[in-house]
Amino acid sequence: MDDSELFAVFVADLEQRNACLFATSPADFPLRQLCQIRPVIPILAKFS
Amino acid sequence: MSDPSRDTNIGQVLMNRYQLTELIGKGSMGRVYRAEDILLGGVPVAVKFLSQTLLNDRMKTRFAQEARAGALLGQKSMHVVRVLDYGMNNEEIPFYVMEFLQGENLSDLLLEEPLPLSRFLRIARHICLGLQVAHEGIVIEGQKCPIIHRDIKPSNVLVIQDNTLGELAKVLDFGIAKFLGDVPEKGQTSSFMGTLAYCSPEQIEGRELDHRSDIYSLGITMYELLTGKMPIQAETHSIGSWFKAHHFQKPVPFSVASPELRLPPALEELIMACMAKSPADRPQSMAEIIQVLTALEEQFGSGRVTQPGIDPIGTMTSQLPAHPSQPPVALATVEEVCWQSVWPADKPVAEIVFPMPLYAQRESAASLWVMLPRAEIDRRMLNIRYNQFLFTTSPHPMILWITAIYDPKQGPRWLPCYLDMKLPRNQELCTLLADTGYYPLLFFPLEDPQHCTNVRTFAIAPFQRQLLRDWLQTSKSLPSSAPATVSRNLLKAEFEKYKPQILAKLENVKMATVID
């Protein structure tokens, strides 16, 4: 799974939780870093 | 009430946003008007102008300081009148915009009769809560600056009837408030500011003050609220005469001033201690006073509450939905809940926004939670606020709840939320938004994600509240003909089209002289 796909999954997961991410592309958002630091979202934990 | 034909300000639109409709107050510092916030669809606000007779640089600075203190303190306590905006009109006369409150000041209430004990206890506690946040201070450029009000008296406390909370007291007019740590201008260390009958002995001397000066003024105010009389009388209304009275006259005992009055001894002692000549002999903090008042309030009731269903403090046994991110102990107000909230474990520590219902003992509200870098939170505290709601009925009922904060230097920070209206939790949020007419925005710093550090409140225009009610009913009755994501994408596209229009409105609002 590349960053774009991971990003899309992450955004969709957040949307399911009523939350909206400000970053609009993986370039603006340290997604892999977040996965390592805080795998709180099950979908991210799965990929971390 | 004034004759509008005599006031050329009526009808004037300030910063392309606030239309003045009526003169509602005049004082030595300036005039206060009722106005409508056109940008938000006519939400009523109050606008205070600095008096033209005081238009010098020093008073302009002081007025800006008052606005700034009101803006920052209003975020921290519902017992301080909230300042929402600041600017200059076309004639360069500074003004600031406050929440519009329909109520009476305590001075007017006293014209009717002294306050009964239970009502007094509630109002006095509210005043103390407002002063407590001022004494604790506000953060300016990373530094905590305690504020002393310096003019506590009945006419500077407004009592309003809140639909949810019942009777609320709010401290207003930080017009001569002092930021502790301010370097006084040369030659002004001994200048007197305040109201003679309520000022502390050290204040009338023009000495350096601390928060205990407000405690003295509060003591005089509390005495007057209970008896309708002043505890200390000067022979004449001159500074010299009041100097003598505040330094050497003992307050008249309650038993002499109002022989029929029966007060709990703890209350008499508290008020007399507040009026001690030496600051060291007074209660040393608002917390001490609040502790005594709260204990008495639990014993003697919390006064007039007009809203049915609201019980006196500590007696309500509400069944509140539990939420792990909200404090385990039920707090009385939404505002208290905001400050105690912690970032939920199921949300990432990232720059996101999401809605959340907040439940307090006495009220509930929808709220928005946002995480941003701390520096951005600090920079955006005095931004213009904007909100709007959009709705699509098909293929799946969904509301787009748009919130924006803006200033010309930083541009907008869009805070959109999409509410799938087939979900009960979002129907509840919609009900709360429509019923309360406001929502708090809670800020959590990215660098210290655990705690809410700032709160700003957004008003919802009456027509938007009605729309929300209508949309809620429509959503319940309409079937869904496609997944929610389809409607979300439709609203996202719509939002992109709306952004330039909203931005144009925001840019049109003249940002005025920035308070800092």
PDB file of N, CA and C in Angstrom, chain B residues 245-323:
ATOM      1  N   ALA B 245     -12.751  58.078  54.752  1.00  0.00           N
ATOM      2  CA  ALA B 245     -13.769  57.046  55.043  1.00  0.00           C
ATOM      3  C   ALA B 245     -13.201  55.636  54.824  1.00  0.00           C
ATOM      4  N   HIS B 246     -12.551  55.434  53.690  1.00  0.00           N
ATOM      5  CA  HIS B 246     -12.045  54.084  53.402  1.00  0.00           C
ATOM      6  C   HIS B 246     -10.873  53.699  54.313  1.00  0.00           C
ATOM      7  N   HIS B 247     -10.131  54.692  54.775  1.00  0.00           N
ATOM      8  CA  HIS B 247      -8.984  54.375  55.640  1.00  0.00           C
ATOM      9  C   HIS B 247      -9.374  54.200  57.105  1.00  0.00           C
ATOM     10  N   PHE B 248     -10.330  54.979  57.553  1.00  0.00           N
ATOM     11  CA  PHE B 248     -10.526  55.024  59.017  1.00  0.00           C
ATOM     12  C   PHE B 248     -11.930  54.623  59.497  1.00  0.00           C
ATOM     13  N   GLN B 249     -12.883  54.628  58.591  1.00  0.00           N
ATOM     14  CA  GLN B 249     -14.246  54.313  59.045  1.00  0.00           C
ATOM     15  C   GLN B 249     -14.475  52.811  59.057  1.00  0.00           C
ATOM     16  N   LYS B 250     -15.069  52.315  60.143  1.00  0.00           N
ATOM     17  CA  LYS B 250     -15.413  50.892  60.163  1.00  0.00           C
ATOM     18  C   LYS B 250     -16.743  50.707  59.428  1.00  0.00           C
ATOM     19  N   PRO B 251     -16.887  49.629  58.690  1.00  0.00           N
ATOM     20  CA  PRO B 251     -18.188  49.403  58.041  1.00  0.00           C
ATOM     21  C   PRO B 251     -19.298  49.272  59.088  1.00  0.00           C
ATOM     22  N   VAL B 252     -20.446  49.824  58.767  1.00  0.00           N
ATOM     23  CA  VAL B 252     -21.591  49.714  59.687  1.00  0.00           C
ATOM     24  C   VAL B 252     -21.970  48.235  59.809  1.00  0.00           C
ATOM     25  N   PRO B 253     -22.106  47.707  61.036  1.00  0.00           N
ATOM     26  CA  PRO B 253     -22.482  46.290  61.156  1.00  0.00           C
ATOM     27  C   PRO B 253     -23.832  46.015  60.484  1.00  0.00           C
ATOM     28  N   PHE B 254     -23.992  44.802  59.978  1.00  0.00           N
ATOM     29  CA  PHE B 254     -25.256  44.431  59.330  1.00  0.00           C
ATOM     30  C   PHE B 254     -26.435  44.631  60.276  1.00  0.00           C
ATOM     31  N   SER B 255     -26.194  44.346  61.564  1.00  0.00           N
ATOM     32  CA  SER B 255     -27.296  44.419  62.531  1.00  0.00           C
ATOM     33  C   SER B 255     -27.793  45.851  62.692  1.00  0.00           C
ATOM     34  N   VAL B 256     -26.930  46.824  62.415  1.00  0.00           N
ATOM     35  CA  VAL B 256     -27.332  48.235  62.511  1.00  0.00           C
ATOM     36  C   VAL B 256     -27.948  48.688  61.173  1.00  0.00           C
ATOM     37  N   ALA B 257     -27.291  48.311  60.101  1.00  0.00           N
ATOM     38  CA  ALA B 257     -27.774  48.758  58.781  1.00  0.00           C
ATOM     39  C   ALA B 257     -29.147  48.170  58.468  1.00  0.00           C
ATOM     40  N   SER B 258     -29.333  46.891  58.742  1.00  0.00           N
ATOM     41  CA  SER B 258     -30.613  46.233  58.453  1.00  0.00           C
ATOM     42  C   SER B 258     -30.954  45.282  59.599  1.00  0.00           C
ATOM     43  N   PRO B 259     -31.545  45.819  60.680  1.00  0.00           N
ATOM     44  CA  PRO B 259     -31.795  44.991  61.868  1.00  0.00           C
ATOM     45  C   PRO B 259     -32.657  43.764  61.572  1.00  0.00           C
ATOM     46  N   GLU B 260     -33.497  43.861  60.546  1.00  0.00           N
ATOM     47  CA  GLU B 260     -34.402  42.743  60.256  1.00  0.00           C
ATOM     48  C   GLU B 260     -33.696  41.620  59.485  1.00  0.00           C
ATOM     49  N   LEU B 261     -32.502  41.928  58.969  1.00  0.00           N
ATOM     50  CA  LEU B 261     -31.799  40.959  58.127  1.00  0.00           C
ATOM     51  C   LEU B 261     -31.155  39.865  58.984  1.00  0.00           C
ATOM     52  N   ARG B 262     -31.397  38.625  58.613  1.00  0.00           N
ATOM     53  CA  ARG B 262     -30.779  37.499  59.329  1.00  0.00           C
ATOM     54  C   ARG B 262     -29.837  36.784  58.364  1.00  0.00           C
ATOM     55  N   LEU B 263     -28.563  36.981  58.568  1.00  0.00           N
ATOM     56  CA  LEU B 263     -27.586  36.375  57.661  1.00  0.00           C
ATOM     57  C   LEU B 263     -26.813  35.273  58.367  1.00  0.00           C
ATOM     58  N   PRO B 264     -26.391  34.255  57.631  1.00  0.00           N
ATOM     59  CA  PRO B 264     -25.515  33.257  58.250  1.00  0.00           C
ATOM     60  C   PRO B 264     -24.242  33.960  58.733  1.00  0.00           C
ATOM     61  N   PRO B 265     -23.800  33.652  59.962  1.00  0.00           N
ATOM     62  CA  PRO B 265     -22.598  34.330  60.486  1.00  0.00           C
ATOM     63  C   PRO B 265     -21.399  34.201  59.547  1.00  0.00           C
ATOM     64  N   ALA B 266     -21.284  33.053  58.855  1.00  0.00           N
ATOM     65  CA  ALA B 266     -20.138  32.862  57.954  1.00  0.00           C
ATOM     66  C   ALA B 266     -20.154  33.890  56.826  1.00  0.00           C
ATOM     67  N   LEU B 267     -21.356  34.275  56.400  1.00  0.00           N
ATOM     68  CA  LEU B 267     -21.460  35.252  55.313  1.00  0.00           C
ATOM     69  C   LEU B 267     -21.087  36.650  55.815  1.00  0.00           C
ATOM     70  N   GLU B 268     -21.614  36.994  56.987  1.00  0.00           N
ATOM     71  CA  GLU B 268     -21.268  38.310  57.569  1.00  0.00           C
ATOM     72  C   GLU B 268     -19.758  38.432  57.733  1.00  0.00           C
ATOM     73  N   GLU B 269     -19.162  37.358  58.271  1.00  0.00           N
ATOM     74  CA  GLU B 269     -17.702  37.384  58.485  1.00  0.00           C
ATOM     75  C   GLU B 269     -16.955  37.544  57.172  1.00  0.00           C
ATOM     76  N   LEU B 270     -17.415  36.816  56.163  1.00  0.00           N
ATOM     77  CA  LEU B 270     -16.757  36.875  54.859  1.00  0.00           C
ATOM     78  C   LEU B 270     -16.782  38.297  54.305  1.00  0.00           C
ATOM     79  N   ILE B 271     -17.972  38.905  54.331  1.00  0.00           N
ATOM     80  CA  ILE B 271     -18.106  40.240  53.726  1.00  0.00           C
ATOM     81  C   ILE B 271     -17.304  41.263  54.526  1.00  0.00           C
ATOM     82  N   MET B 272     -17.367  41.158  55.844  1.00  0.00           N
ATOM     83  CA  MET B 272     -16.600  42.101  56.674  1.00  0.00           C
ATOM     84  C   MET B 272     -15.100  41.917  56.424  1.00  0.00           C
ATOM     85  N   ALA B 273     -14.671  40.657  56.256  1.00  0.00           N
ATOM     86  CA  ALA B 273     -13.243  40.405  56.006  1.00  0.00           C
ATOM     87  C   ALA B 273     -12.829  40.981  54.656  1.00  0.00           C
ATOM     88  N   CYS B 274     -13.711  40.890  53.670  1.00  0.00           N
ATOM     89  CA  CYS B 274     -13.387  41.467  52.356  1.00  0.00           C
ATOM     90  C   CYS B 274     -13.125  42.968  52.471  1.00  0.00           C
ATOM     91  N   MET B 275     -13.824  43.611  53.427  1.00  0.00           N
ATOM     92  CA  MET B 275     -13.694  45.067  53.540  1.00  0.00           C
ATOM     93  C   MET B 275     -12.599  45.487  54.531  1.00  0.00           C
ATOM     94  N   ALA B 276     -11.723  44.554  54.889  1.00  0.00           N
ATOM     95  CA  ALA B 276     -10.627  44.910  55.799  1.00  0.00           C
ATOM     96  C   ALA B 276      -9.749  45.984  55.162  1.00  0.00           C
ATOM     97  N   LYS B 277      -9.248  46.884  56.025  1.00  0.00           N
ATOM     98  CA  LYS B 277      -8.446  48.012  55.500  1.00  0.00           C
ATOM     99  C   LYS B 277      -7.134  47.517  54.882  1.00  0.00           C
ATOM    100  N   SER B 278      -6.546  46.509  55.516  1.00  0.00           N
ATOM    101  CA  SER B 278      -5.269  46.016  54.998  1.00  0.00           C
ATOM    102  C   SER B 278      -5.503  44.817  54.070  1.00  0.00           C
ATOM    103  N   PRO B 279      -4.896  44.818  52.891  1.00  0.00           N
ATOM    104  CA  PRO B 279      -5.087  43.676  51.973  1.00  0.00           C
ATOM    105  C   PRO B 279      -4.725  42.344  52.627  1.00  0.00           C
ATOM    106  N   ALA B 280      -3.778  42.369  53.550  1.00  0.00           N
ATOM    107  CA  ALA B 280      -3.339  41.115  54.181  1.00  0.00           C
ATOM    108  C   ALA B 280      -4.437  40.512  55.060  1.00  0.00           C
ATOM    109  N   ASP B 281      -5.378  41.368  55.510  1.00  0.00           N
ATOM    110  CA  ASP B 281      -6.448  40.866  56.397  1.00  0.00           C
ATOM    111  C   ASP B 281      -7.689  40.411  55.629  1.00  0.00           C
ATOM    112  N   ARG B 282      -7.659  40.556  54.312  1.00  0.00           N
ATOM    113  CA  ARG B 282      -8.821  40.133  53.502  1.00  0.00           C
ATOM    114  C   ARG B 282      -8.643  38.674  53.069  1.00  0.00           C
ATOM    115  N   PRO B 283      -9.720  38.027  52.587  1.00  0.00           N
ATOM    116  CA  PRO B 283      -9.488  36.742  51.923  1.00  0.00           C
ATOM    117  C   PRO B 283      -8.439  36.974  50.835  1.00  0.00           C
ATOM    118  N   GLN B 284      -7.559  36.014  50.648  1.00  0.00           N
ATOM    119  CA  GLN B 284      -6.414  36.259  49.774  1.00  0.00           C
ATOM    120  C   GLN B 284      -6.669  35.893  48.311  1.00  0.00           C
ATOM    121  N   SER B 285      -7.793  35.248  48.060  1.00  0.00           N
ATOM    122  CA  SER B 285      -8.079  34.895  46.656  1.00  0.00           C
ATOM    123  C   SER B 285      -9.585  34.730  46.462  1.00  0.00           C
ATOM    124  N   MET B 286      -9.981  34.776  45.189  1.00  0.00           N
ATOM    125  CA  MET B 286     -11.386  34.541  44.861  1.00  0.00           C
ATOM    126  C   MET B 286     -11.778  33.105  45.224  1.00  0.00           C
ATOM    127  N   ALA B 287     -10.826  32.207  45.098  1.00  0.00           N
ATOM    128  CA  ALA B 287     -11.126  30.799  45.400  1.00  0.00           C
ATOM    129  C   ALA B 287     -11.626  30.663  46.845  1.00  0.00           C
ATOM    130  N   GLU B 288     -11.001  31.408  47.760  1.00  0.00           N
ATOM    131  CA  GLU B 288     -11.424  31.347  49.175  1.00  0.00           C
ATOM    132  C   GLU B 288     -12.873  31.816  49.316  1.00  0.00           C
ATOM    133  N   ILE B 289     -13.192  32.879  48.620  1.00  0.00           N
ATOM    134  CA  ILE B 289     -14.549  33.445  48.728  1.00  0.00           C
ATOM    135  C   ILE B 289     -15.567  32.499  48.094  1.00  0.00           C
ATOM    136  N   ILE B 290     -15.199  31.951  46.938  1.00  0.00           N
ATOM    137  CA  ILE B 290     -16.105  31.036  46.233  1.00  0.00           C
ATOM    138  C   ILE B 290     -16.395  29.815  47.100  1.00  0.00           C
ATOM    139  N   GLN B 291     -15.394  29.365  47.795  1.00  0.00           N
ATOM    140  CA  GLN B 291     -15.570  28.185  48.652  1.00  0.00           C
ATOM    141  C   GLN B 291     -16.655  28.455  49.712  1.00  0.00           C
ATOM    142  N   VAL B 292     -16.583  29.611  50.333  1.00  0.00           N
ATOM    143  CA  VAL B 292     -17.573  29.947  51.368  1.00  0.00           C
ATOM    144  C   VAL B 292     -18.962  30.112  50.742  1.00  0.00           C
ATOM    145  N   LEU B 293     -19.006  30.837  49.621  1.00  0.00           N
ATOM    146  CA  LEU B 293     -20.313  31.092  48.987  1.00  0.00           C
ATOM    147  C   LEU B 293     -20.958  29.789  48.514  1.00  0.00           C
ATOM    148  N   THR B 294     -20.146  28.900  47.953  1.00  0.00           N
ATOM    149  CA  THR B 294     -20.687  27.639  47.445  1.00  0.00           C
ATOM    150  C   THR B 294     -21.267  26.808  48.586  1.00  0.00           C
ATOM    151  N   ALA B 295     -20.538  26.770  49.692  1.00  0.00           N
ATOM    152  CA  ALA B 295     -21.035  25.999  50.847  1.00  0.00           C
ATOM    153  C   ALA B 295     -22.363  26.592  51.332  1.00  0.00           C
ATOM    154  N   LEU B 296     -22.447  27.911  51.372  1.00  0.00           N
ATOM    155  CA  LEU B 296     -23.689  28.562  51.829  1.00  0.00           C
ATOM    156  C   LEU B 296     -24.812  28.326  50.824  1.00  0.00           C
ATOM    157  N   GLU B 297     -24.454  28.329  49.556  1.00  0.00           N
ATOM    158  CA  GLU B 297     -25.459  28.152  48.512  1.00  0.00           C
ATOM    159  C   GLU B 297     -26.073  26.752  48.583  1.00  0.00           C
ATOM    160  N   GLU B 298     -25.243  25.797  48.882  1.00  0.00           N
ATOM    161  CA  GLU B 298     -25.768  24.437  49.018  1.00  0.00           C
ATOM    162  C   GLU B 298     -26.740  24.354  50.184  1.00  0.00           C
ATOM    163  N   GLN B 299     -26.472  25.158  51.199  1.00  0.00           N
ATOM    164  CA  GLN B 299     -27.317  25.130  52.398  1.00  0.00           C
ATOM    165  C   GLN B 299     -28.600  25.949  52.225  1.00  0.00           C
ATOM    166  N   PHE B 300     -28.471  27.089  51.575  1.00  0.00           N
ATOM    167  CA  PHE B 300     -29.614  28.014  51.536  1.00  0.00           C
ATOM    168  C   PHE B 300     -30.262  28.147  50.158  1.00  0.00           C
ATOM    169  N   GLY B 301     -29.920  27.267  49.237  1.00  0.00           N
ATOM    170  CA  GLY B 301     -30.566  27.303  47.919  1.00  0.00           C
ATOM    171  C   GLY B 301     -29.855  28.249  46.995  1.00  0.00           C
ATOM    172  N   SER B 302     -30.086  28.043  45.670  1.00  0.00           N
ATOM    173  CA  SER B 302     -29.313  28.841  44.714  1.00  0.00           C
ATOM    174  C   SER B 302     -30.138  29.915  44.036  1.00  0.00           C
ATOM    175  N   GLY B 303     -31.245  30.288  44.648  1.00  0.00           N
ATOM    176  CA  GLY B 303     -31.909  31.479  44.156  1.00  0.00           C
ATOM    177  C   GLY B 303     -32.874  31.254  43.017  1.00  0.00           C
ATOM    178  N   ARG B 304     -33.257  32.370  42.415  1.00  0.00           N
ATOM    179  CA  ARG B 304     -34.301  32.338  41.414  1.00  0.00           C
ATOM    180  C   ARG B 304     -33.813  31.667  40.147  1.00  0.00           C
ATOM    181  N   VAL B 305     -34.452  30.602  39.786  1.00  0.00           N
ATOM    182  CA  VAL B 305     -34.138  29.915  38.543  1.00  0.00           C
ATOM    183  C   VAL B 305     -35.430  29.865  37.756  1.00  0.00           C
ATOM    184  N   THR B 306     -35.429  30.481  36.587  1.00  0.00           N
ATOM    185  CA  THR B 306     -36.700  30.608  35.883  1.00  0.00           C
ATOM    186  C   THR B 306     -36.995  29.420  34.987  1.00  0.00           C
ATOM    187  N   GLN B 307     -35.939  28.735  34.571  1.00  0.00           N
ATOM    188  CA  GLN B 307     -36.152  27.656  33.625  1.00  0.00           C
ATOM    189  C   GLN B 307     -36.596  26.383  34.332  1.00  0.00           C
ATOM    190  N   PRO B 308     -37.738  25.813  33.949  1.00  0.00           N
ATOM    191  CA  PRO B 308     -38.131  24.590  34.609  1.00  0.00           C
ATOM    192  C   PRO B 308     -37.118  23.484  34.326  1.00  0.00           C
ATOM    193  N   GLY B 309     -36.967  22.620  35.275  1.00  0.00           N
ATOM    194  CA  GLY B 309     -36.068  21.486  35.059  1.00  0.00           C
ATOM    195  C   GLY B 309     -34.648  21.740  35.514  1.00  0.00           C
ATOM    196  N   ILE B 310     -34.357  22.960  35.918  1.00  0.00           N
ATOM    197  CA  ILE B 310     -33.013  23.217  36.411  1.00  0.00           C
ATOM    198  C   ILE B 310     -33.064  23.278  37.926  1.00  0.00           C
ATOM    199  N   ASP B 311     -32.315  22.419  38.541  1.00  0.00           N
ATOM    200  CA  ASP B 311     -32.360  22.321  39.989  1.00  0.00           C
ATOM    201  C   ASP B 311     -31.229  23.126  40.608  1.00  0.00           C
ATOM    202  N   PRO B 312     -31.375  23.423  41.888  1.00  0.00           N
ATOM    203  CA  PRO B 312     -30.286  24.108  42.560  1.00  0.00           C
ATOM    204  C   PRO B 312     -28.999  23.294  42.499  1.00  0.00           C
ATOM    205  N   ILE B 313     -27.935  23.973  42.709  1.00  0.00           N
ATOM    206  CA  ILE B 313     -26.621  23.355  42.582  1.00  0.00           C
ATOM    207  C   ILE B 313     -26.524  22.086  43.425  1.00  0.00           C
ATOM    208  N   GLY B 314     -25.988  21.087  42.814  1.00  0.00           N
ATOM    209  CA  GLY B 314     -25.683  19.872  43.549  1.00  0.00           C
ATOM    210  C   GLY B 314     -26.873  18.971  43.819  1.00  0.00           C
ATOM    211  N   THR B 315     -28.065  19.345  43.366  1.00  0.00           N
ATOM    212  CA  THR B 315     -29.205  18.515  43.712  1.00  0.00           C
ATOM    213  C   THR B 315     -29.747  17.761  42.510  1.00  0.00           C
ATOM    214  N   MET B 316     -29.158  18.000  41.365  1.00  0.00           N
ATOM    215  CA  MET B 316     -29.707  17.360  40.175  1.00  0.00           C
ATOM    216  C   MET B 316     -29.114  15.961  39.997  1.00  0.00           C
ATOM    217  N   THR B 317     -29.965  15.022  39.750  1.00  0.00           N
ATOM    218  CA  THR B 317     -29.467  13.674  39.504  1.00  0.00           C
ATOM    219  C   THR B 317     -29.754  13.345  38.046  1.00  0.00           C
ATOM    220  N   SER B 318     -28.880  13.810  37.191  1.00  0.00           N
ATOM    221  CA  SER B 318     -29.147  13.614  35.770  1.00  0.00           C
ATOM    222  C   SER B 318     -28.529  12.320  35.274  1.00  0.00           C
ATOM    223  N   GLN B 319     -29.164  11.742  34.290  1.00  0.00           N
ATOM    224  CA  GLN B 319     -28.615  10.546  33.670  1.00  0.00           C
ATOM    225  C   GLN B 319     -27.878  11.001  32.425  1.00  0.00           C
ATOM    226  N   LEU B 320     -26.612  11.202  32.543  1.00  0.00           N
ATOM    227  CA  LEU B 320     -25.860  11.732  31.420  1.00  0.00           C
ATOM    228  C   LEU B 320     -25.210  10.616  30.636  1.00  0.00           C
ATOM    229  N   PRO B 321     -25.271  10.722  29.309  1.00  0.00           N
ATOM    230  CA  PRO B 321     -24.554   9.724  28.530  1.00  0.00           C
ATOM    231  C   PRO B 321     -23.059   9.821  28.847  1.00  0.00           C
ATOM    232  N   ALA B 322     -22.455   8.712  29.097  1.00  0.00           N
ATOM    233  CA  ALA B 322     -21.035   8.733  29.432  1.00  0.00           C
ATOM    234  C   ALA B 322     -20.216   8.903  28.160  1.00  0.00           C
ATOM    235  N   HIS B 323     -19.169   9.671  28.220  1.00  0.00           N
ATOM    236  CA  HIS B 323     -18.243   9.756  27.109  1.00  0.00           C
ATOM    237  C   HIS B 323     -16.837   9.786  27.678  1.00  0.00           C
TER     238      HIS B 323
END
